Each structure stands twice: as C-alpha cells, then as structure tokens.
Amino acid sequence: MALYPKPAEGSWTEHYPDLGTGVVSFEDCISPEFYADEREAIFKRAWLNVGRVEDVPRNGRYFTKEIEVADTSIIVVRDMRGRIRAFHNLCRHRGNKLLWNDFPGEEVRGSARQFTCKYHAWRYGLDGACTFVQQEGEFFGLDRSDYGLVPVHCEVWAGFVFVNLAKEPAQSLREFLGPMITPLEGYPFDRLTERYDFRADIGCNWKIFSDAFQEYYHVPVLHSQEATPAARPKVTGFEAPYYRLDGPHRLVSISSVPRRLWPADYQYPIEIATRSGLFGPWNEPDLGDDLPGTNPGGVKDWVTDNFQIFPNMEILIMSNGWYYLYRYWPTSYNTHRYEGTLFFPPAERASDRAAQECAVVMFKEFALQDAGMLVGTQQALESRAVQDDFPLNDQELLVRHFHKSVGDWVEDHRNARQEV
Ligand code: FES
Ligand SMILES: [Fe+2]
C-alpha cells in the first residue's frame, strides 16, 4: 500500500469535482424550514444506528430509543427465538406509549417475556403479536391478529443494530453502507465490550458538532495539548494523511507519534501515572495482527480511522485496540443530543481499568472543548451577518461533502414532493 497516498495531482477536494472548491453556506444549520425537511428526507429514510447486539445479549432483553427527530420512540428486542426486532413504542389500543418507567421521555431497558400496556393491560409477545386484550368480548369484531405492534425495519451489521423508519427502505443496510464501510465487519467489535457512555444536550445544530470531528485543522489550535510539540498552534499545523468519500459516507485517517513517546513535559501527570490518555491505554490488547477494514490508505504511523456513516454515526477505530462511537440526534434546528461511547476490551487488572478511565476523562475534556465552542458557532451563524460566503480548505473536504450529501437528500425529497 502507498504511504501518505495523497492524489498525485491536485488537492483531495479536486479529486471529487462534484463538490467544487467554492465558498459554502451554513444556512442548513440555522433554518427551521431546512430542518423540517431534513427530518423527512433523512431521518425517516436513512438507516440509523440505535445500539449494539450487546445491548440485547439474551432472548427477552430489550431497550427503547427516543428518536425525536422522527417523532417516534422505538423498542428494540431480542425475541424468544433470538431474532433482533424493532417496533414503534406504541400500544395499538389507544396509542399509549408502551414501554417507559418514571418519565415517558426517558429511555428504558430490561428483560421481559411479553410487554403489557400500563393503561388497559393489552399484552404483546416479543415478536410484536397482540396476545391478550382485556375484556376482549366487549370490542366489536376485534381480531387481535390485526393489532400487533407496528414493526420498524431492523438489520444488524458487525454487531451494530440499525433501524430504518421508511415504509420500504430504498436499500438494504449492507447496500447502504457500501464498499468503504462493510470491510470493517471483520474487526473484532465483539471483543471490545467494556463501555463508557456519555450523552449531552448541546445548543447547536447536529451537523455543526459532527463537522468538528470531520477535520483535524482545528486540533492544534482548539486542543493544543493534543498536538505534537512540533504542531503546536501556528507553528506547522497538522494534516491528516488520508481522506476518502463513498456515497454519502466519509473516512479520514490520521497518523501520529504514539503519545507514550512524547516528551514527559507534554503529558499530563495523570497520563504518566496511568500509562494512558486521550489516545487510549499505552498497553495494547492483542487483537491479532490483522484488523480488517482499517487503515485502507496504508498510512504510516496510523493511529485512527474515523468512519462517518451517514447521517449521524461515526466509528473511530484506534490503532491501539479500542474504538469510539459517536451519534448526533437532532432535537430541533439548533439543538441536538450527542452520544459518545468508548469501547475497550474487558479490563483484566486494576491498572487496565485505571488506564481506561484516564482515557475516558481525557475524552470528556476534549469533547467539551469542541462542544462549548460550537454553541458560539450556532449563535454567530444565526446572526446571518454572513450567509453564503464561508471558505473551506482542502482539509475540510469532509465538511464540504457532509453538507452536500445532506443537501442532496433534502433536495431529492423536495423534488419528489413536488412531483406528487
Ligand atoms: S392504550 Fe394500551 S391498553 Fe389501552
Ligand atoms: Fe475537536
């Protein structure tokens, strides 16, 4: 494989002529009308990752997922035959929300042999069939088999559970993921089961936060402690060595000197004490030599692949045996809920645990640096003092592509609506 396989001629961006190199608009992040169309065009049509198979490890295990952007809540359950299914979280009698505990807007998880509605005790099997109607004889010609839970398309890839809220998805999940993403399915996700979950409500459009993970141009500036000494702000900058686009999905790989080799005065004391940090534990688990699907650009000193799966999911594979998962769930045109999860192999020693926890708190600190600033981006964009004159550089190729992909989906939807 080529090292640093930058295209021989032109920039990365120029190799995708459809994208152009002109200035862009971020109206798609500040327009309530655009958001209304995004909900229909994207979140009710694309495959959306809602969990992992480890969330439903045994028959009868379930969890709910609130998907405000699509105006629904869903139940994901492993039925008594071991099949993972999804349903709208809605009772067929009078529309009560079927599964919730203390607050209807909060997600729940648990184990059940059947689901019983709190209101009039209709019951449903884990395959969605309506199995019991209280005082059934008082209804008028009711056939229970007509009143099963409303199914949601649900498919699993590499242990990631996806749903699709379209009546008929345009593509299967594998077709949708395409040839850049699917080679990852041999990666040992199933061995990285120690999880640390974060979620935060953030005062900016979902794409604005996602943009901050699509380029590393900002890293030496906003996260100066994360940059190698040579790339401290305004010295040489930092450049990711490999970018790739495929359909609506994106990939950026980065390389770096391993953090453990940096001079001690560039480390936090806790990193030295725990032998860990933002890039994860220094002691690498043995996941085997071959990590399928990773580092497709063959970059030297590879440390991370950031696979951005349209619309709102990112898988960041770290070369030292762990990964992050990010998801951005819009809650309005200028707010979203961010979910970040770190996955490690199960800790075998207390020192493994301390190393993982150090990586987790470092992640939180750096994510907050982005999240805090991006609320300011949202506020400033909403002034509309500048509307369509924002320049993007070559390292911001993925930002350009992301907004173009979102715009294309919305435009297709608008065109289809006009035809109707
Ligand atoms: S609404 Fe569920 S049983 Fe009546
Ligand atoms: Fe950042």
Short mmCIF file of C-alpha atoms and ligand atoms in Angstrom, two decimals:
data_model
loop_
_atom_site.label_atom_id
_atom_site.label_comp_id
_atom_site.label_asym_id
_atom_site.label_seq_id
_atom_site.Cartn_x
_atom_site.Cartn_y
_atom_site.Cartn_z
CA MET A 1 0.00 0.00 0.00
CA ALA A 2 1.10 3.50 -0.71
CA LEU A 3 2.21 5.66 2.15
CA TYR A 4 0.53 9.02 2.50
CA PRO A 5 -1.31 8.39 -0.77
CA LYS A 6 -2.22 11.97 -1.47
CA PRO A 7 -3.54 12.22 -5.02
CA ALA A 8 -0.72 12.78 -7.44
CA GLU A 9 -2.31 15.84 -8.97
CA GLY A 10 -4.48 18.46 -7.38
CA SER A 11 -5.85 18.53 -3.88
CA TRP A 12 -8.02 15.90 -2.16
CA THR A 13 -11.02 18.09 -2.86
CA GLU A 14 -10.21 18.48 -6.54
CA HIS A 15 -10.44 14.71 -6.91
CA TYR A 16 -14.17 14.99 -6.21
CA PRO A 17 -15.19 17.51 -8.87
CA ASP A 18 -18.88 17.38 -7.91
CA LEU A 19 -18.00 19.12 -4.68
CA GLY A 20 -16.29 22.12 -6.22
CA THR A 21 -13.91 24.30 -4.25
CA GLY A 22 -16.13 27.35 -3.80
CA VAL A 23 -17.39 29.00 -0.66
CA VAL A 24 -20.30 27.38 1.18
CA SER A 25 -23.39 28.32 3.13
CA PHE A 26 -24.36 27.01 6.56
CA GLU A 27 -27.98 28.00 6.16
CA ASP A 28 -28.70 24.26 6.53
CA CYS A 29 -27.72 24.61 10.21
CA ILE A 30 -29.82 27.64 11.08
CA SER A 31 -33.01 27.25 9.06
CA PRO A 32 -36.10 25.79 10.76
CA GLU A 33 -37.55 25.06 7.30
CA PHE A 34 -34.49 23.11 6.24
CA TYR A 35 -34.65 21.16 9.50
CA ALA A 36 -38.29 20.26 8.86
CA ASP A 37 -37.29 18.79 5.50
CA GLU A 38 -34.21 17.06 6.94
CA ARG A 39 -36.45 15.13 9.32
CA GLU A 40 -38.46 13.68 6.47
CA ALA A 41 -35.74 13.42 3.86
CA ILE A 42 -33.02 11.92 6.03
CA PHE A 43 -34.11 10.65 9.43
CA LYS A 44 -37.23 8.93 8.15
CA ARG A 45 -35.35 7.35 5.22
CA ALA A 46 -31.77 6.51 6.19
CA TRP A 47 -30.53 3.56 8.25
CA LEU A 48 -29.90 4.78 11.80
CA ASN A 49 -27.73 3.05 14.35
CA VAL A 50 -29.57 2.67 17.65
CA GLY A 51 -27.36 0.22 19.54
CA ARG A 52 -25.19 -2.86 19.58
CA VAL A 53 -26.06 -6.52 19.86
CA GLU A 54 -24.54 -6.43 23.38
CA ASP A 55 -27.48 -4.20 24.36
CA VAL A 56 -29.78 -7.20 23.85
CA PRO A 57 -27.49 -10.05 24.90
CA ARG A 58 -30.17 -12.67 25.62
CA ASN A 59 -33.65 -13.56 24.47
CA GLY A 60 -36.15 -11.24 26.12
CA ARG A 61 -33.75 -8.32 26.56
CA TYR A 62 -34.97 -5.00 25.19
CA PHE A 63 -34.23 -1.29 25.16
CA THR A 64 -36.08 1.76 23.94
CA LYS A 65 -34.67 4.56 21.83
CA GLU A 66 -36.18 8.01 21.64
CA ILE A 67 -35.87 9.38 18.09
CA GLU A 68 -37.33 12.86 18.48
CA VAL A 69 -36.18 13.94 15.03
CA ALA A 70 -38.50 11.32 13.54
CA ASP A 71 -41.23 11.93 16.13
CA THR A 72 -41.05 8.43 17.50
CA SER A 73 -39.76 6.09 20.15
CA ILE A 74 -38.83 2.55 19.24
CA ILE A 75 -38.42 -0.73 21.08
CA VAL A 76 -35.51 -2.99 20.11
CA VAL A 77 -35.88 -6.51 21.48
CA ARG A 78 -34.33 -9.93 21.07
CA ASP A 79 -37.34 -12.19 20.73
CA MET A 80 -37.68 -15.70 22.18
CA ARG A 81 -36.10 -17.15 19.02
CA GLY A 82 -33.07 -14.91 19.30
CA ARG A 83 -34.01 -12.58 16.46
CA ILE A 84 -33.48 -8.85 16.98
CA ARG A 85 -36.58 -6.87 16.07
CA ALA A 86 -37.78 -3.29 16.33
CA PHE A 87 -41.23 -1.81 16.84
CA HIS A 88 -42.75 1.58 17.36
CA ASN A 89 -43.23 2.06 21.10
CA LEU A 90 -46.99 2.47 20.86
CA CYS A 91 -49.91 0.42 22.11
CA ARG A 92 -52.44 -0.44 19.42
CA HIS A 93 -55.44 0.12 21.69
CA ARG A 94 -55.46 3.88 22.24
CA GLY A 95 -51.92 4.78 21.43
CA ASN A 96 -50.31 4.83 24.85
CA LYS A 97 -46.54 4.69 24.95
CA LEU A 98 -45.96 1.03 25.70
CA LEU A 99 -42.59 0.94 27.49
CA TRP A 100 -41.44 3.58 29.93
CA ASN A 101 -40.89 3.81 33.66
CA ASP A 102 -40.85 7.06 35.57
CA PHE A 103 -40.85 9.60 32.75
CA PRO A 104 -42.26 8.91 29.29
CA GLY A 105 -39.42 10.72 27.54
CA GLU A 106 -36.70 8.63 29.18
CA GLU A 107 -35.26 5.56 27.55
CA VAL A 108 -35.57 2.26 29.42
CA ARG A 109 -34.06 -1.19 29.15
CA GLY A 110 -34.75 -4.53 30.74
CA SER A 111 -35.84 -8.08 30.28
CA ALA A 112 -39.36 -9.33 29.55
CA ARG A 113 -41.28 -12.30 28.21
CA GLN A 114 -44.05 -10.03 26.99
CA PHE A 115 -44.95 -6.33 27.02
CA THR A 116 -48.01 -5.15 28.94
CA CYS A 117 -49.53 -1.71 28.44
CA LYS A 118 -49.92 0.32 31.64
CA TYR A 119 -53.26 1.70 30.56
CA HIS A 120 -55.69 -1.20 29.95
CA ALA A 121 -53.26 -4.13 30.07
CA TRP A 122 -53.20 -5.21 26.45
CA ARG A 123 -50.28 -7.58 26.03
CA TYR A 124 -47.82 -8.21 23.20
CA GLY A 125 -45.38 -11.00 22.51
CA LEU A 126 -41.75 -10.13 21.80
CA ASP A 127 -42.47 -10.83 18.14
CA GLY A 128 -44.99 -7.96 18.29
CA ALA A 129 -48.15 -10.08 18.17
CA CYS A 130 -51.04 -8.88 20.31
CA THR A 131 -51.59 -11.79 22.72
CA PHE A 132 -54.16 -10.50 25.18
CA VAL A 133 -56.97 -7.96 25.18
CA GLN A 134 -58.66 -7.19 28.48
CA GLN A 135 -62.43 -7.92 28.22
CA GLU A 136 -61.95 -8.81 24.60
CA GLY A 137 -65.64 -9.73 24.19
CA GLU A 138 -66.68 -6.09 24.72
CA PHE A 139 -64.99 -4.99 21.48
CA PHE A 140 -66.75 -5.08 18.13
CA GLY A 141 -65.45 -7.78 15.89
CA LEU A 142 -61.88 -7.20 17.05
CA ASP A 143 -59.33 -9.56 15.55
CA ARG A 144 -56.21 -9.46 17.72
CA SER A 145 -54.04 -10.52 14.80
CA ASP A 146 -54.76 -7.11 13.23
CA TYR A 147 -53.37 -5.30 16.26
CA GLY A 148 -49.76 -6.31 16.60
CA LEU A 149 -47.07 -3.73 17.35
CA VAL A 150 -46.06 -1.67 14.32
CA PRO A 151 -42.76 -3.09 13.08
CA VAL A 152 -39.73 -1.00 12.15
CA HIS A 153 -37.16 -2.31 9.66
CA CYS A 154 -34.22 -3.55 11.68
CA GLU A 155 -30.92 -5.02 10.45
CA VAL A 156 -27.64 -5.84 12.13
CA TRP A 157 -24.20 -5.26 10.64
CA ALA A 158 -20.96 -6.10 12.52
CA GLY A 159 -22.98 -6.18 15.72
CA PHE A 160 -24.40 -2.67 15.18
CA VAL A 161 -28.20 -2.59 15.27
CA PHE A 162 -29.75 -0.23 12.72
CA VAL A 163 -33.35 0.74 12.10
CA ASN A 164 -34.98 2.37 9.12
CA LEU A 165 -38.25 4.24 9.53
CA ALA A 166 -39.21 4.25 5.84
CA LYS A 167 -42.15 2.11 4.80
CA GLU A 168 -39.79 0.35 2.41
CA PRO A 169 -36.09 1.27 2.69
CA ALA A 170 -34.58 2.13 -0.68
CA GLN A 171 -31.59 -0.13 0.03
CA SER A 172 -30.67 -2.94 2.39
CA LEU A 173 -28.37 -1.90 5.22
CA ARG A 174 -25.33 -3.51 3.55
CA GLU A 175 -26.04 -1.81 0.25
CA PHE A 176 -26.47 1.48 2.07
CA LEU A 177 -23.16 1.10 3.94
CA GLY A 178 -21.32 0.31 0.72
CA PRO A 179 -17.79 -0.84 -0.04
CA MET A 180 -15.90 1.65 2.12
CA ILE A 181 -17.66 0.68 5.36
CA THR A 182 -18.53 -3.01 5.02
CA PRO A 183 -14.92 -4.33 5.03
CA LEU A 184 -14.87 -3.32 8.71
CA GLU A 185 -17.17 -6.19 9.58
CA GLY A 186 -14.23 -8.47 10.34
CA TYR A 187 -12.98 -6.05 13.00
CA PRO A 188 -13.26 -7.57 16.50
CA PHE A 189 -16.02 -5.27 17.77
CA ASP A 190 -17.43 -8.21 19.71
CA ARG A 191 -14.31 -8.34 21.89
CA LEU A 192 -14.47 -4.67 22.88
CA THR A 193 -17.31 -4.84 25.33
CA GLU A 194 -16.19 -2.58 28.20
CA ARG A 195 -18.23 0.56 27.60
CA TYR A 196 -18.31 4.10 28.87
CA ASP A 197 -21.32 6.10 27.68
CA PHE A 198 -21.77 9.86 27.55
CA ARG A 199 -24.69 11.89 26.38
CA ALA A 200 -25.15 15.63 26.34
CA ASP A 201 -27.75 18.09 25.14
CA ILE A 202 -25.89 20.65 23.07
CA GLY A 203 -27.08 24.04 21.85
CA CYS A 204 -26.08 23.70 18.22
CA ASN A 205 -27.32 22.03 15.07
CA TRP A 206 -26.30 18.35 14.86
CA LYS A 207 -24.14 18.95 11.79
CA ILE A 208 -22.07 21.62 13.48
CA PHE A 209 -20.81 19.19 16.11
CA SER A 210 -20.27 16.48 13.55
CA ASP A 211 -18.21 18.94 11.47
CA ALA A 212 -15.78 19.29 14.37
CA PHE A 213 -14.91 15.58 14.05
CA GLN A 214 -14.51 15.68 10.28
CA GLU A 215 -11.39 17.75 10.13
CA TYR A 216 -8.21 18.00 12.14
CA TYR A 217 -7.40 21.53 11.01
CA HIS A 218 -8.70 22.83 14.35
CA VAL A 219 -6.85 20.36 16.53
CA PRO A 220 -3.55 22.15 17.13
CA VAL A 221 -5.48 25.33 17.92
CA LEU A 222 -8.53 24.34 19.93
CA HIS A 223 -6.94 21.27 21.54
CA SER A 224 -3.37 22.44 21.75
CA GLN A 225 -2.46 19.84 24.39
CA GLU A 226 -3.42 17.13 21.93
CA ALA A 227 -1.00 18.26 19.24
CA THR A 228 2.53 17.02 18.93
CA PRO A 229 5.01 19.61 20.13
CA ALA A 230 6.05 20.30 16.54
CA ALA A 231 2.47 21.05 15.57
CA ARG A 232 1.61 23.43 18.38
CA PRO A 233 -0.59 26.32 17.25
CA LYS A 234 0.55 28.50 14.45
CA VAL A 235 3.78 26.57 14.01
CA THR A 236 3.23 23.98 11.32
CA GLY A 237 -0.40 22.96 11.78
CA PHE A 238 -1.49 19.38 11.39
CA GLU A 239 -2.69 17.49 8.39
CA ALA A 240 -4.49 14.19 8.15
CA PRO A 241 -2.82 11.92 5.59
CA TYR A 242 -5.82 10.17 4.03
CA TYR A 243 -9.37 11.05 3.05
CA ARG A 244 -11.97 9.05 1.19
CA LEU A 245 -15.61 9.54 0.22
CA ASP A 246 -18.08 6.89 -0.81
CA GLY A 247 -21.72 7.70 -1.47
CA PRO A 248 -22.93 9.76 1.49
CA HIS A 249 -20.22 8.29 3.81
CA ARG A 250 -16.76 9.63 4.63
CA LEU A 251 -13.44 8.49 6.05
CA VAL A 252 -10.44 10.35 7.38
CA SER A 253 -7.38 8.57 8.78
CA ILE A 254 -4.77 10.19 10.93
CA SER A 255 -1.23 9.36 11.90
CA SER A 256 0.85 10.49 14.83
CA VAL A 257 3.77 9.66 17.04
CA PRO A 258 2.38 7.43 19.84
CA ARG A 259 1.63 9.58 22.83
CA ARG A 260 3.75 7.41 25.13
CA LEU A 261 6.81 8.53 23.13
CA TRP A 262 6.16 12.24 23.61
CA PRO A 263 8.44 14.16 25.99
CA ALA A 264 7.21 13.95 29.55
CA ASP A 265 6.61 17.68 29.82
CA TYR A 266 3.97 17.35 27.08
CA GLN A 267 2.00 14.81 29.12
CA TYR A 268 -0.42 15.39 31.95
CA PRO A 269 0.88 13.79 35.18
CA ILE A 270 -2.16 11.50 35.22
CA GLU A 271 -1.23 10.18 31.78
CA ILE A 272 2.19 9.16 33.01
CA ALA A 273 0.73 7.68 36.21
CA THR A 274 -1.90 5.60 34.43
CA ARG A 275 0.02 5.00 31.18
CA SER A 276 -2.94 6.24 29.24
CA GLY A 277 -4.52 9.39 27.86
CA LEU A 278 -6.58 10.80 25.07
CA PHE A 279 -5.28 8.27 22.56
CA GLY A 280 -6.11 5.45 24.96
CA PRO A 281 -4.17 2.99 27.10
CA TRP A 282 -0.50 2.64 26.17
CA ASN A 283 -0.56 -1.13 26.73
CA GLU A 284 -2.22 -2.55 23.67
CA PRO A 285 -4.52 -5.54 23.86
CA ASP A 286 -3.70 -8.36 21.47
CA LEU A 287 -6.47 -8.24 18.87
CA GLY A 288 -4.35 -10.07 16.30
CA ASP A 289 -2.19 -8.55 13.57
CA ASP A 290 -4.92 -8.10 11.05
CA LEU A 291 -7.64 -5.55 11.77
CA PRO A 292 -9.91 -5.94 8.74
CA GLY A 293 -11.11 -2.80 7.04
CA THR A 294 -8.83 -0.45 8.96
CA ASN A 295 -6.24 1.95 7.57
CA PRO A 296 -7.36 1.49 3.96
CA GLY A 297 -4.97 4.22 2.86
CA GLY A 298 -1.99 2.35 4.32
CA VAL A 299 -0.78 5.46 6.09
CA LYS A 300 2.46 5.35 8.01
CA ASP A 301 2.21 5.72 11.82
CA TRP A 302 -1.54 5.22 11.52
CA VAL A 303 -3.43 5.93 14.75
CA THR A 304 -7.10 6.47 13.90
CA ASP A 305 -9.70 5.85 11.21
CA ASN A 306 -12.76 8.00 11.53
CA PHE A 307 -15.56 6.29 9.57
CA GLN A 308 -18.50 8.66 9.22
CA ILE A 309 -21.63 6.74 8.40
CA PHE A 310 -24.41 8.91 7.02
CA PRO A 311 -26.27 10.56 8.53
CA ASN A 312 -25.35 10.73 12.20
CA MET A 313 -22.91 7.99 13.22
CA GLU A 314 -19.13 7.87 13.50
CA ILE A 315 -16.93 4.92 14.32
CA LEU A 316 -13.40 5.92 15.27
CA ILE A 317 -11.07 2.95 15.29
CA MET A 318 -7.91 3.49 17.32
CA SER A 319 -4.83 1.55 16.25
CA ASN A 320 -4.13 0.50 19.84
CA GLY A 321 -7.16 -1.73 20.23
CA TRP A 322 -10.26 0.28 21.13
CA TYR A 323 -12.83 2.47 19.46
CA TYR A 324 -15.26 5.33 19.91
CA LEU A 325 -18.82 5.58 18.65
CA TYR A 326 -20.49 8.97 18.23
CA ARG A 327 -24.07 9.71 17.31
CA TYR A 328 -25.78 13.07 16.84
CA TRP A 329 -29.56 13.09 17.35
CA PRO A 330 -31.22 16.36 16.33
CA THR A 331 -33.79 17.69 18.78
CA SER A 332 -34.52 20.99 16.96
CA TYR A 333 -32.87 23.04 14.22
CA ASN A 334 -30.41 24.45 16.75
CA THR A 335 -30.09 21.72 19.40
CA HIS A 336 -29.13 18.08 19.43
CA ARG A 337 -28.32 15.23 21.76
CA TYR A 338 -24.80 13.95 21.42
CA GLU A 339 -23.96 10.39 22.39
CA GLY A 340 -20.35 9.30 22.74
CA THR A 341 -19.32 5.80 23.76
CA LEU A 342 -15.84 4.39 24.29
CA PHE A 343 -15.37 0.63 23.84
CA PHE A 344 -12.41 -1.25 25.29
CA PRO A 345 -11.58 -4.90 25.87
CA PRO A 346 -12.66 -6.01 29.37
CA ALA A 347 -10.09 -4.85 31.93
CA GLU A 348 -8.12 -7.73 33.39
CA ARG A 349 -6.19 -5.81 36.03
CA ALA A 350 -6.87 -2.73 38.14
CA SER A 351 -4.22 -0.91 36.10
CA ASP A 352 -6.19 -1.67 32.90
CA ARG A 353 -9.23 -0.14 34.48
CA ALA A 354 -7.34 2.97 35.60
CA ALA A 355 -5.90 3.34 32.08
CA GLN A 356 -9.37 3.11 30.53
CA GLU A 357 -10.80 5.62 32.97
CA CYS A 358 -7.99 8.06 32.23
CA ALA A 359 -8.80 7.80 28.50
CA VAL A 360 -12.45 8.39 29.31
CA VAL A 361 -11.93 11.57 31.33
CA MET A 362 -9.50 12.91 28.74
CA PHE A 363 -12.07 12.26 26.04
CA LYS A 364 -14.64 14.18 28.04
CA GLU A 365 -12.34 17.14 28.47
CA PHE A 366 -11.52 17.38 24.77
CA ALA A 367 -15.11 16.81 23.63
CA LEU A 368 -16.18 19.63 25.94
CA GLN A 369 -13.65 21.91 24.28
CA ASP A 370 -15.49 21.36 20.99
CA ALA A 371 -19.00 21.30 22.41
CA GLY A 372 -18.57 24.50 24.39
CA MET A 373 -17.25 26.43 21.44
CA LEU A 374 -19.80 25.21 18.91
CA VAL A 375 -22.70 26.77 20.79
CA GLY A 376 -20.96 30.02 19.90
CA THR A 377 -20.77 28.96 16.25
CA GLN A 378 -24.51 28.36 16.21
CA GLN A 379 -25.25 31.74 17.79
CA ALA A 380 -22.98 33.63 15.42
CA LEU A 381 -24.29 31.85 12.30
CA GLU A 382 -27.83 32.71 13.35
CA SER A 383 -26.97 36.41 13.07
CA ARG A 384 -26.83 35.80 9.28
CA ALA A 385 -24.29 38.60 9.10
CA VAL A 386 -22.60 36.28 6.61
CA GLN A 387 -24.80 33.87 4.73
CA ASP A 388 -23.11 32.03 1.93
CA ASP A 389 -19.50 33.05 1.90
CA PHE A 390 -17.65 30.61 4.12
CA PRO A 391 -14.39 29.29 2.62
CA LEU A 392 -13.33 25.68 3.27
CA ASN A 393 -9.79 24.40 2.79
CA ASP A 394 -8.62 21.05 1.50
CA GLN A 395 -8.54 19.52 4.99
CA GLU A 396 -12.20 20.44 5.32
CA LEU A 397 -13.14 18.18 2.41
CA LEU A 398 -15.38 16.07 4.62
CA VAL A 399 -17.26 19.10 5.93
CA ARG A 400 -17.93 20.11 2.35
CA HIS A 401 -19.05 16.61 1.43
CA PHE A 402 -21.27 16.19 4.51
CA HIS A 403 -23.28 19.33 3.88
CA LYS A 404 -23.50 18.48 0.18
CA SER A 405 -24.81 14.97 0.99
CA VAL A 406 -27.39 16.35 3.42
CA GLY A 407 -28.41 18.95 0.85
CA ASP A 408 -28.72 16.32 -1.89
CA TRP A 409 -31.01 14.14 0.23
CA VAL A 410 -33.16 17.11 1.13
CA GLU A 411 -33.34 18.26 -2.48
CA ASP A 412 -34.33 14.78 -3.68
CA HIS A 413 -37.08 14.76 -1.12
CA ARG A 414 -38.28 18.22 -2.14
CA ASN A 415 -38.31 17.20 -5.80
CA ALA A 416 -40.23 14.02 -5.03
CA ARG A 417 -42.76 16.03 -3.02
CA GLN A 418 -43.23 18.43 -5.93
CA GLU A 419 -43.85 15.57 -8.32
CA VAL A 420 -46.54 14.23 -6.02
S1 FES B 1 -53.81 2.16 25.43
FE1 FES B 1 -52.74 0.37 25.79
S2 FES B 1 -54.18 -0.97 26.58
FE2 FES B 1 -55.29 0.83 26.25
FE FE B 2 -12.17 18.90 18.30
#
